[in-house]
Amino acid sequence: MSFSWPWALSALLVLPLVLTAWWLARRRRKRAAVRVTSIALLRAAAPGRSRWRRRIPAALLAAGLAVLAVGAARPQVTTPVATSSATIMLALDVSGSMCATDVQPNRITAAEQAASVFIKSQSGGPRIGLVIFSSTAVVLVPPTTDAQQLTTALGGLTTGGGTAIGEGILTSLDAIAQVDPAVAPTGATVKRAAGAGYADDVIVVLTDGSNNRGVAPATAAQEAADRGVRVFTIGYGTDNPTALSCGSAQFGGFGSGFGSGANGGGGDNPFDADYAALQQISKLSGGTFYRAATAGQLSSALAKLPDAFTIVREHTDLAAGFALVGGLLIALAVWLSLWWSRVRQPAPARRP
């Protein structure tokens, strides 16, 4: 919680003065005691208040004044709100190593499922686009709010040879530039003011390998940083050697098995993602690196992303609520004080 007028909190200094005045008034009343000769008359006239009945109205009054003082400072809360003006580009690695079965049923199927859940969770929020990369990168779906189009495209992914992470980032930047005039396309000269904020757009790179094609990932990350576009990276899969198995549709029609490493190796496919490069990409651009060795960790990493790159923060003024609560507390204090201080009439004598 923040305050628009923090100097107004100095009104809280009035509270000690009010409490001091109340304490002095009580002392004065004790000194001005009046002697009476009839205890019955005193009981009939005095409002018979216990100690806690005397203190409750004072406590409520003090609380009400404190709440009003805080309300005078115009308290605000900041809430992250999804914005339809933002663009999220999902850049997915579809190299042959995505056929690895260390993530069941295989990496590419688990990635499709996790990405589909993420896309559906963002319904009504930012635009989402899909880029796939292996030996090169292509835009599979331009930025859109059509979740059905995105999930349908995910269901038709096929693997290929090579891993062009840098190309995936640059292709994503160009896709963002098509829908956001504030982001310059790659190759354009960019002059970003020092201290400028981030763009409303981000790139999420999911890969299980290391770059071996095209432009260097650090070069592409610098292009993104120059435009204020953050790149979040997810290193996917385990370090354990595992069999590769993709369906014919997933592996471009080459059958159900695959015996050569997707990133240039042969036989079983050890996970050889370049963590240092992925961390460097995120650090250069202002994003975050995540490790996902299982399908559950991948889903968790994707679920955390909106919290990391929520663009719009809505400020809600709470002054009216504080004023209402403070007024009610003071009104209750006054009412209880009057109710408990009323003079009770003695009951009429019974006739014999």
Coordinates of N, CA, C and O in Angstrom, one line a residue, residues 194-339:
A194 N 18.3 6.1 -21.9 CA 18.8 5.5 -20.7 C 17.7 5.6 -19.6 O 17.1 6.6 -19.5
G195 N 17.5 4.5 -19.0 CA 16.4 4.5 -17.9 C 15.0 4.3 -18.5 O 14.1 4.3 -17.7
A196 N 14.9 4.1 -19.8 CA 13.5 3.8 -20.3 C 13.0 2.5 -19.8 O 13.7 1.6 -19.6
G197 N 11.6 2.5 -19.7 CA 11.0 1.2 -19.2 C 10.9 0.2 -20.3 O 11.4 0.4 -21.4
Y198 N 10.4 -1.0 -19.9 CA 10.3 -2.1 -20.8 C 9.1 -1.9 -21.7 O 8.1 -1.2 -21.4
A199 N 9.1 -2.5 -22.9 CA 8.0 -2.5 -23.8 C 6.9 -3.4 -23.2 O 7.1 -4.1 -22.2
D200 N 5.7 -3.3 -23.8 CA 4.5 -4.1 -23.4 C 4.6 -5.5 -23.9 O 3.6 -6.2 -23.8
D201 N 5.7 -5.9 -24.5 CA 5.8 -7.2 -25.2 C 6.9 -8.0 -24.6 O 8.0 -7.4 -24.2
V202 N 6.8 -9.3 -24.6 CA 7.8 -10.2 -24.1 C 7.9 -11.4 -25.1 O 7.0 -11.7 -25.8
I203 N 9.1 -12.1 -25.0 CA 9.3 -13.3 -25.7 C 9.7 -14.4 -24.7 O 10.4 -14.2 -23.8
V204 N 9.1 -15.6 -24.9 CA 9.3 -16.7 -24.0 C 10.0 -17.8 -24.9 O 9.3 -18.3 -25.9
V205 N 11.2 -18.1 -24.6 CA 11.9 -19.2 -25.4 C 12.0 -20.5 -24.6 O 12.5 -20.5 -23.5
L206 N 11.5 -21.5 -25.2 CA 11.5 -22.8 -24.6 C 12.4 -23.7 -25.4 O 12.1 -24.0 -26.6
T207 N 13.5 -24.2 -24.9 CA 14.4 -25.0 -25.6 C 15.1 -26.1 -24.8 O 15.2 -25.9 -23.6
D208 N 15.4 -27.2 -25.4 CA 16.1 -28.3 -24.7 C 17.5 -28.5 -25.3 O 18.2 -29.5 -25.0
G209 N 18.0 -27.5 -26.1 CA 19.3 -27.7 -26.7 C 20.2 -26.5 -26.6 O 19.9 -25.5 -25.9
S210 N 21.2 -26.5 -27.4 CA 22.1 -25.3 -27.5 C 22.2 -24.8 -28.9 O 22.0 -25.6 -29.9
N211 N 22.4 -23.6 -29.1 CA 22.4 -23.0 -30.4 C 23.5 -23.5 -31.3 O 24.7 -23.5 -30.9
N212 N 23.1 -24.0 -32.5 CA 24.1 -24.4 -33.5 C 23.8 -24.0 -34.9 O 24.3 -24.5 -35.9
R213 N 22.9 -23.0 -35.0 CA 22.5 -22.5 -36.3 C 22.3 -21.0 -36.2 O 21.9 -20.5 -35.2
G214 N 22.6 -20.3 -37.3 CA 22.3 -18.9 -37.4 C 23.0 -17.9 -36.4 O 24.1 -18.2 -36.0
V215 N 22.3 -16.8 -36.1 CA 22.9 -15.8 -35.3 C 23.1 -16.3 -33.8 O 22.3 -17.1 -33.3
A216 N 24.0 -15.7 -33.2 CA 24.3 -16.1 -31.8 C 23.2 -15.6 -30.9 O 22.7 -14.5 -31.0
P217 N 22.8 -16.4 -29.9 CA 21.7 -16.0 -28.9 C 22.0 -14.7 -28.2 O 21.1 -13.9 -28.1
A218 N 23.3 -14.4 -27.9 CA 23.6 -13.1 -27.2 C 23.3 -11.9 -28.1 O 22.9 -10.9 -27.6
T219 N 23.6 -12.1 -29.4 CA 23.4 -11.0 -30.3 C 21.9 -10.7 -30.4 O 21.5 -9.6 -30.4
A220 N 21.1 -11.8 -30.5 CA 19.7 -11.6 -30.6 C 19.1 -11.0 -29.4 O 18.2 -10.2 -29.4
A221 N 19.6 -11.5 -28.2 CA 19.2 -10.9 -26.9 C 19.4 -9.4 -26.8 O 18.6 -8.7 -26.3
Q222 N 20.6 -9.0 -27.3 CA 20.9 -7.6 -27.3 C 19.9 -6.8 -28.2 O 19.5 -5.6 -27.9
E223 N 19.5 -7.4 -29.3 CA 18.5 -6.7 -30.2 C 17.2 -6.5 -29.4 O 16.6 -5.5 -29.5
A224 N 16.8 -7.5 -28.7 CA 15.6 -7.4 -27.9 C 15.8 -6.4 -26.8 O 14.9 -5.6 -26.5
A225 N 16.9 -6.4 -26.1 CA 17.2 -5.4 -25.0 C 17.2 -4.0 -25.6 O 16.6 -3.1 -24.9
D226 N 17.7 -3.8 -26.8 CA 17.7 -2.4 -27.4 C 16.3 -1.9 -27.6 O 16.1 -0.7 -27.7
R227 N 15.3 -2.8 -27.7 CA 13.9 -2.4 -28.0 C 13.1 -2.5 -26.7 O 11.9 -2.3 -26.8
G228 N 13.7 -2.9 -25.6 CA 13.0 -2.9 -24.3 C 12.1 -4.2 -24.2 O 11.2 -4.3 -23.4
V229 N 12.4 -5.2 -25.1 CA 11.6 -6.4 -25.1 C 12.3 -7.5 -24.2 O 13.4 -7.8 -24.5
R230 N 11.7 -7.9 -23.2 CA 12.3 -8.9 -22.3 C 12.2 -10.3 -22.9 O 11.2 -10.6 -23.5
V231 N 13.2 -11.1 -22.7 CA 13.2 -12.5 -23.1 C 13.3 -13.4 -21.9 O 14.3 -13.4 -21.2
F232 N 12.3 -14.2 -21.7 CA 12.3 -15.2 -20.6 C 12.6 -16.6 -21.2 O 12.1 -17.0 -22.3
T233 N 13.6 -17.3 -20.6 CA 14.0 -18.5 -21.2 C 13.7 -19.7 -20.3 O 13.8 -19.6 -19.0
I234 N 13.4 -20.8 -20.9 CA 13.1 -22.1 -20.1 C 14.0 -23.2 -20.7 O 13.9 -23.6 -21.8
G235 N 14.9 -23.7 -19.8 CA 15.7 -24.8 -20.2 C 15.0 -26.1 -19.9 O 14.6 -26.3 -18.7
Y236 N 14.7 -26.9 -20.9 CA 13.7 -28.0 -20.8 C 14.4 -29.3 -20.9 O 15.3 -29.5 -21.7
G237 N 13.9 -30.3 -20.1 CA 14.4 -31.7 -20.2 C 15.4 -32.0 -19.1 O 15.7 -31.2 -18.2
T238 N 15.9 -33.3 -19.1 CA 16.8 -33.7 -18.0 C 18.2 -33.9 -18.7 O 18.4 -33.8 -19.9
D239 N 19.2 -34.2 -17.8 CA 20.5 -34.5 -18.3 C 20.8 -36.0 -18.6 O 21.9 -36.4 -18.9
N240 N 19.8 -36.8 -18.4 CA 19.9 -38.2 -18.5 C 19.8 -38.7 -19.9 O 18.9 -38.3 -20.6
P241 N 20.7 -39.6 -20.4 CA 20.5 -40.2 -21.7 C 19.2 -40.9 -21.8 O 18.7 -41.5 -20.8
T242 N 18.5 -40.8 -22.9 CA 17.2 -41.4 -23.0 C 16.9 -41.7 -24.5 O 17.5 -41.2 -25.4
A243 N 15.9 -42.6 -24.7 CA 15.5 -42.9 -26.1 C 14.7 -41.8 -26.7 O 14.1 -41.0 -26.0
L244 N 14.7 -41.7 -28.0 CA 14.0 -40.7 -28.7 C 12.8 -41.4 -29.4 O 13.0 -42.5 -30.1
S245 N 11.6 -40.9 -29.3 CA 10.5 -41.5 -29.9 C 9.4 -40.5 -30.2 O 8.9 -39.8 -29.3
C246 N 9.1 -40.3 -31.5 CA 8.1 -39.4 -31.9 C 7.2 -40.1 -32.9 O 7.6 -41.0 -33.7
G247 N 5.9 -39.7 -33.0 CA 5.0 -40.3 -34.0 C 5.4 -39.8 -35.3 O 6.1 -38.8 -35.5
S248 N 4.8 -40.4 -36.3 CA 5.1 -40.0 -37.7 C 4.7 -38.5 -38.0 O 5.4 -37.8 -38.7
A249 N 3.6 -38.1 -37.4 CA 3.2 -36.7 -37.6 C 4.1 -35.7 -36.9 O 4.4 -34.6 -37.4
Q250 N 4.6 -36.1 -35.8 CA 5.5 -35.2 -35.0 C 6.9 -35.1 -35.6 O 7.6 -34.1 -35.5
F251 N 7.4 -36.2 -36.3 CA 8.7 -36.2 -36.8 C 8.7 -36.1 -38.4 O 9.5 -36.7 -39.0
G252 N 7.8 -35.4 -38.9 CA 7.8 -35.1 -40.3 C 7.7 -36.3 -41.2 O 8.2 -36.2 -42.4
G253 N 7.1 -37.4 -40.7 CA 6.8 -38.5 -41.6 C 8.0 -39.5 -41.6 O 8.0 -40.4 -42.5
F254 N 8.9 -39.4 -40.7 CA 10.1 -40.4 -40.8 C 9.8 -41.6 -39.9 O 10.8 -42.3 -39.6
G255 N 8.6 -41.9 -39.5 CA 8.3 -43.1 -38.7 C 8.3 -42.8 -37.2 O 8.5 -41.7 -36.8
S256 N 8.1 -43.8 -36.4 CA 7.9 -43.7 -35.0 C 9.2 -43.6 -34.2 O 9.2 -43.1 -33.1
G257 N 10.3 -44.0 -34.8 CA 11.5 -44.0 -34.0 C 12.5 -43.0 -34.6 O 12.4 -42.7 -35.8
F258 N 13.5 -42.6 -33.9 CA 14.5 -41.7 -34.3 C 15.8 -42.0 -33.7 O 15.9 -42.0 -32.5
G259 N 16.8 -42.3 -34.4 CA 18.0 -42.9 -33.8 C 19.2 -41.9 -33.8 O 20.3 -42.3 -33.3
S260 N 19.1 -40.7 -34.2 CA 20.2 -39.8 -34.2 C 19.9 -38.6 -33.4 O 18.8 -38.2 -33.3
G261 N 20.9 -38.0 -32.7 CA 20.7 -36.8 -31.9 C 20.2 -35.6 -32.7 O 20.7 -35.4 -33.8
A262 N 19.3 -34.9 -32.1 CA 18.7 -33.7 -32.7 C 19.7 -32.6 -32.9 O 19.5 -31.8 -33.7
N263 N 20.7 -32.5 -32.1 CA 21.6 -31.4 -32.1 C 23.0 -31.8 -32.7 O 24.0 -31.3 -32.4
G264 N 23.0 -32.8 -33.5 CA 24.2 -33.2 -34.2 C 24.8 -34.5 -33.6 O 25.8 -35.0 -34.1
G265 N 24.3 -35.0 -32.5 CA 24.9 -36.2 -31.9 C 24.3 -37.5 -32.5 O 23.5 -37.5 -33.4
G266 N 24.6 -38.6 -31.9 CA 24.1 -39.9 -32.4 C 23.7 -40.8 -31.2 O 24.1 -40.6 -30.1
G267 N 22.8 -41.8 -31.5 CA 22.4 -42.7 -30.5 C 21.5 -42.0 -29.5 O 20.7 -41.2 -29.8
D268 N 21.7 -42.5 -28.2 CA 20.9 -41.8 -27.2 C 21.2 -40.4 -27.1 O 22.3 -39.9 -27.3
N269 N 20.2 -39.6 -26.6 CA 20.3 -38.1 -26.7 C 20.4 -37.5 -25.3 O 19.5 -37.4 -24.6
P270 N 21.6 -37.2 -24.8 CA 21.8 -36.5 -23.5 C 21.3 -35.1 -23.6 O 21.5 -34.5 -24.6
F271 N 20.7 -34.6 -22.5 CA 20.3 -33.2 -22.5 C 21.5 -32.3 -22.5 O 22.3 -32.4 -21.5
D272 N 21.6 -31.5 -23.5 CA 22.8 -30.6 -23.5 C 22.5 -29.2 -23.7 O 23.1 -28.4 -24.5
A273 N 21.4 -28.7 -23.0 CA 21.0 -27.3 -23.1 C 22.2 -26.4 -22.6 O 22.9 -26.8 -21.6
D274 N 22.3 -25.3 -23.2 CA 23.4 -24.3 -22.8 C 22.8 -23.4 -21.8 O 22.3 -22.3 -22.1
Y275 N 22.8 -23.8 -20.5 CA 22.2 -23.0 -19.4 C 22.9 -21.6 -19.4 O 22.2 -20.6 -19.1
A276 N 24.2 -21.6 -19.5 CA 24.9 -20.3 -19.4 C 24.3 -19.3 -20.5 O 24.1 -18.1 -20.2
A277 N 24.1 -19.8 -21.7 CA 23.6 -19.0 -22.8 C 22.2 -18.5 -22.5 O 21.8 -17.3 -22.7
L278 N 21.3 -19.4 -22.0 CA 20.0 -19.1 -21.7 C 19.9 -18.0 -20.5 O 19.1 -17.1 -20.6
Q279 N 20.8 -18.2 -19.6 CA 20.8 -17.2 -18.5 C 21.3 -15.8 -19.0 O 20.8 -14.8 -18.6
Q280 N 22.3 -15.9 -19.9 CA 22.8 -14.6 -20.5 C 21.7 -13.9 -21.3 O 21.6 -12.7 -21.2
I281 N 20.9 -14.7 -22.0 CA 19.8 -14.1 -22.8 C 18.9 -13.3 -21.9 O 18.5 -12.2 -22.1
S282 N 18.4 -14.0 -20.8 CA 17.5 -13.3 -19.9 C 18.1 -12.1 -19.2 O 17.5 -11.1 -19.0
K283 N 19.4 -12.3 -18.8 CA 20.0 -11.2 -18.1 C 20.2 -10.0 -19.0 O 20.0 -8.8 -18.5
L284 N 20.6 -10.2 -20.2 CA 20.8 -9.0 -21.1 C 19.5 -8.3 -21.4 O 19.5 -7.1 -21.5
S285 N 18.4 -9.0 -21.5 CA 17.1 -8.4 -21.9 C 16.2 -8.0 -20.7 O 15.2 -7.4 -20.9
G286 N 16.6 -8.4 -19.5 CA 15.8 -8.1 -18.3 C 14.7 -9.2 -18.0 O 13.8 -8.9 -17.2
G287 N 14.9 -10.4 -18.6 CA 13.9 -11.4 -18.3 C 14.4 -12.3 -17.2 O 15.2 -12.0 -16.4
T288 N 13.9 -13.6 -17.2 CA 14.2 -14.5 -16.1 C 14.4 -15.9 -16.8 O 13.8 -16.3 -17.7
F289 N 15.4 -16.6 -16.2 CA 15.6 -18.0 -16.6 C 14.9 -19.0 -15.7 O 15.0 -18.9 -14.5
Y290 N 14.3 -20.0 -16.3 CA 13.7 -21.1 -15.6 C 14.2 -22.5 -16.0 O 14.5 -22.6 -17.2
R291 N 14.3 -23.4 -15.1 CA 14.7 -24.8 -15.4 C 13.5 -25.6 -15.3 O 12.8 -25.6 -14.2
A292 N 13.2 -26.5 -16.3 CA 12.1 -27.4 -16.2 C 12.5 -28.8 -16.7 O 12.7 -29.0 -17.9
A293 N 12.7 -29.6 -15.7 CA 13.2 -31.0 -16.0 C 12.0 -32.0 -16.2 O 12.2 -33.1 -16.6
T294 N 10.8 -31.6 -15.8 CA 9.6 -32.4 -15.9 C 8.5 -31.6 -16.4 O 8.5 -30.4 -16.5
A295 N 7.4 -32.3 -16.8 CA 6.2 -31.7 -17.3 C 5.6 -30.8 -16.3 O 5.1 -29.7 -16.6
G296 N 5.6 -31.2 -15.0 CA 5.1 -30.4 -13.9 C 5.9 -29.1 -13.8 O 5.3 -28.0 -13.5
Q297 N 7.2 -29.2 -13.8 CA 8.0 -28.0 -13.7 C 7.8 -27.1 -14.8 O 7.9 -25.8 -14.7
L298 N 7.6 -27.6 -16.0 CA 7.4 -26.8 -17.2 C 6.0 -26.0 -17.0 O 6.0 -24.8 -17.3
S299 N 5.0 -26.7 -16.6 CA 3.7 -26.0 -16.3 C 3.9 -25.0 -15.3 O 3.3 -23.9 -15.4
S300 N 4.6 -25.3 -14.2 CA 4.8 -24.3 -13.1 C 5.6 -23.1 -13.6 O 5.2 -21.9 -13.3
A301 N 6.6 -23.3 -14.5 CA 7.4 -22.1 -15.0 C 6.5 -21.2 -15.9 O 6.5 -20.0 -15.8
L302 N 5.6 -21.8 -16.7 CA 4.7 -21.1 -17.5 C 3.7 -20.3 -16.7 O 3.3 -19.2 -17.0
A303 N 3.2 -21.0 -15.6 CA 2.3 -20.3 -14.8 C 2.8 -19.1 -14.0 O 2.1 -18.2 -13.7
K304 N 4.2 -19.1 -13.8 CA 4.8 -18.0 -13.1 C 5.0 -16.8 -14.0 O 5.2 -15.7 -13.6
L305 N 5.0 -17.0 -15.3 CA 5.4 -16.0 -16.3 C 4.5 -14.7 -16.2 O 5.0 -13.6 -16.2
P306 N 3.1 -14.8 -16.1 CA 2.3 -13.6 -16.1 C 2.7 -12.7 -14.9 O 2.6 -11.5 -15.0
D307 N 3.0 -13.3 -13.7 CA 3.4 -12.5 -12.6 C 4.7 -11.7 -12.9 O 4.9 -10.6 -12.4
A308 N 5.6 -12.3 -13.7 CA 6.9 -11.7 -14.0 C 6.8 -10.5 -15.0 O 7.5 -9.5 -14.9
F309 N 5.9 -10.7 -16.0 CA 5.8 -9.7 -17.0 C 4.5 -9.0 -17.2 O 4.1 -8.5 -18.2
T310 N 3.7 -9.0 -16.1 CA 2.4 -8.2 -16.1 C 2.8 -6.7 -16.4 O 3.6 -6.1 -15.7
I311 N 2.2 -6.2 -17.3 CA 2.6 -4.8 -17.8 C 1.9 -3.7 -17.1 O 2.4 -2.8 -16.6
V312 N 0.5 -3.9 -17.0 CA -0.3 -2.8 -16.4 C -0.5 -3.0 -14.9 O -0.9 -4.1 -14.5
R313 N -0.3 -2.0 -14.1 CA -0.6 -2.0 -12.7 C -1.6 -1.0 -12.4 O -1.4 0.2 -12.6
E314 N -2.8 -1.4 -11.9 CA -3.9 -0.5 -11.6 C -3.9 0.0 -10.2 O -3.7 -0.8 -9.3
H315 N -4.0 1.3 -10.0 CA -4.0 1.9 -8.7 C -5.4 2.2 -8.2 O -6.2 2.8 -8.9
T316 N -5.7 1.6 -7.1 CA -7.1 1.8 -6.5 C -7.0 2.7 -5.3 O -6.3 2.3 -4.3
D317 N -7.8 3.8 -5.3 CA -7.8 4.7 -4.1 C -8.7 4.1 -3.0 O -9.9 3.8 -3.3
L318 N -8.2 4.0 -1.8 CA -8.9 3.5 -0.7 C -9.4 4.6 0.3 O -9.9 4.2 1.3
A319 N -9.2 5.8 -0.1 CA -9.6 6.9 0.8 C -11.0 6.9 1.2 O -11.4 7.1 2.4
A320 N -11.9 6.6 0.3 CA -13.4 6.6 0.6 C -13.7 5.5 1.6 O -14.5 5.7 2.6
G321 N -13.1 4.3 1.4 CA -13.3 3.2 2.4 C -12.8 3.6 3.8 O -13.5 3.3 4.8
F322 N -11.6 4.2 3.9 CA -11.1 4.6 5.2 C -12.0 5.6 5.8 O -12.2 5.6 7.0
A323 N -12.5 6.6 5.0 CA -13.4 7.6 5.6 C -14.7 7.0 6.1 O -15.2 7.4 7.2
L324 N -15.2 6.0 5.4 CA -16.5 5.3 5.8 C -16.2 4.6 7.1 O -17.0 4.7 8.1
V325 N -15.2 3.8 7.2 CA -14.9 3.0 8.4 C -14.6 3.9 9.6 O -15.1 3.7 10.7
G326 N -13.8 5.0 9.4 CA -13.5 5.9 10.4 C -14.7 6.6 11.0 O -14.9 6.8 12.2
G327 N -15.6 7.0 10.0 CA -16.9 7.7 10.5 C -17.8 6.7 11.3 O -18.4 7.1 12.3
L328 N -17.8 5.5 10.8 CA -18.7 4.5 11.6 C -18.1 4.2 13.0 O -18.9 4.1 13.9
L329 N -16.8 4.2 13.1 CA -16.2 3.9 14.4 C -16.5 5.1 15.4 O -16.8 4.9 16.5
I330 N -16.4 6.3 14.9 CA -16.7 7.5 15.7 C -18.1 7.6 16.1 O -18.5 7.9 17.2
A331 N -19.0 7.3 15.1 CA -20.5 7.3 15.4 C -20.8 6.2 16.4 O -21.6 6.5 17.3
L332 N -20.2 5.0 16.3 CA -20.5 4.0 17.3 C -19.9 4.4 18.7 O -20.6 4.1 19.7
A333 N -18.8 5.1 18.7 CA -18.2 5.5 20.0 C -19.2 6.5 20.7 O -19.5 6.4 21.9
V334 N -19.7 7.5 19.9 CA -20.6 8.5 20.4 C -21.9 7.8 20.9 O -22.4 8.1 22.0
W335 N -22.5 6.9 20.1 CA -23.7 6.3 20.5 C -23.6 5.5 21.7 O -24.4 5.5 22.6
L336 N -22.5 4.6 21.8 CA -22.3 3.9 23.1 C -22.1 4.7 24.3 O -22.6 4.4 25.4
S337 N -21.4 5.8 24.1 CA -21.2 6.7 25.2 C -22.5 7.3 25.7 O -22.7 7.4 26.9
L338 N -23.3 7.8 24.8 CA -24.6 8.3 25.2 C -25.5 7.3 25.8 O -26.3 7.5 26.7
W339 N -25.5 6.1 25.2 CA -26.4 5.0 25.7 C -26.0 4.6 27.1 O -26.9 4.4 27.9

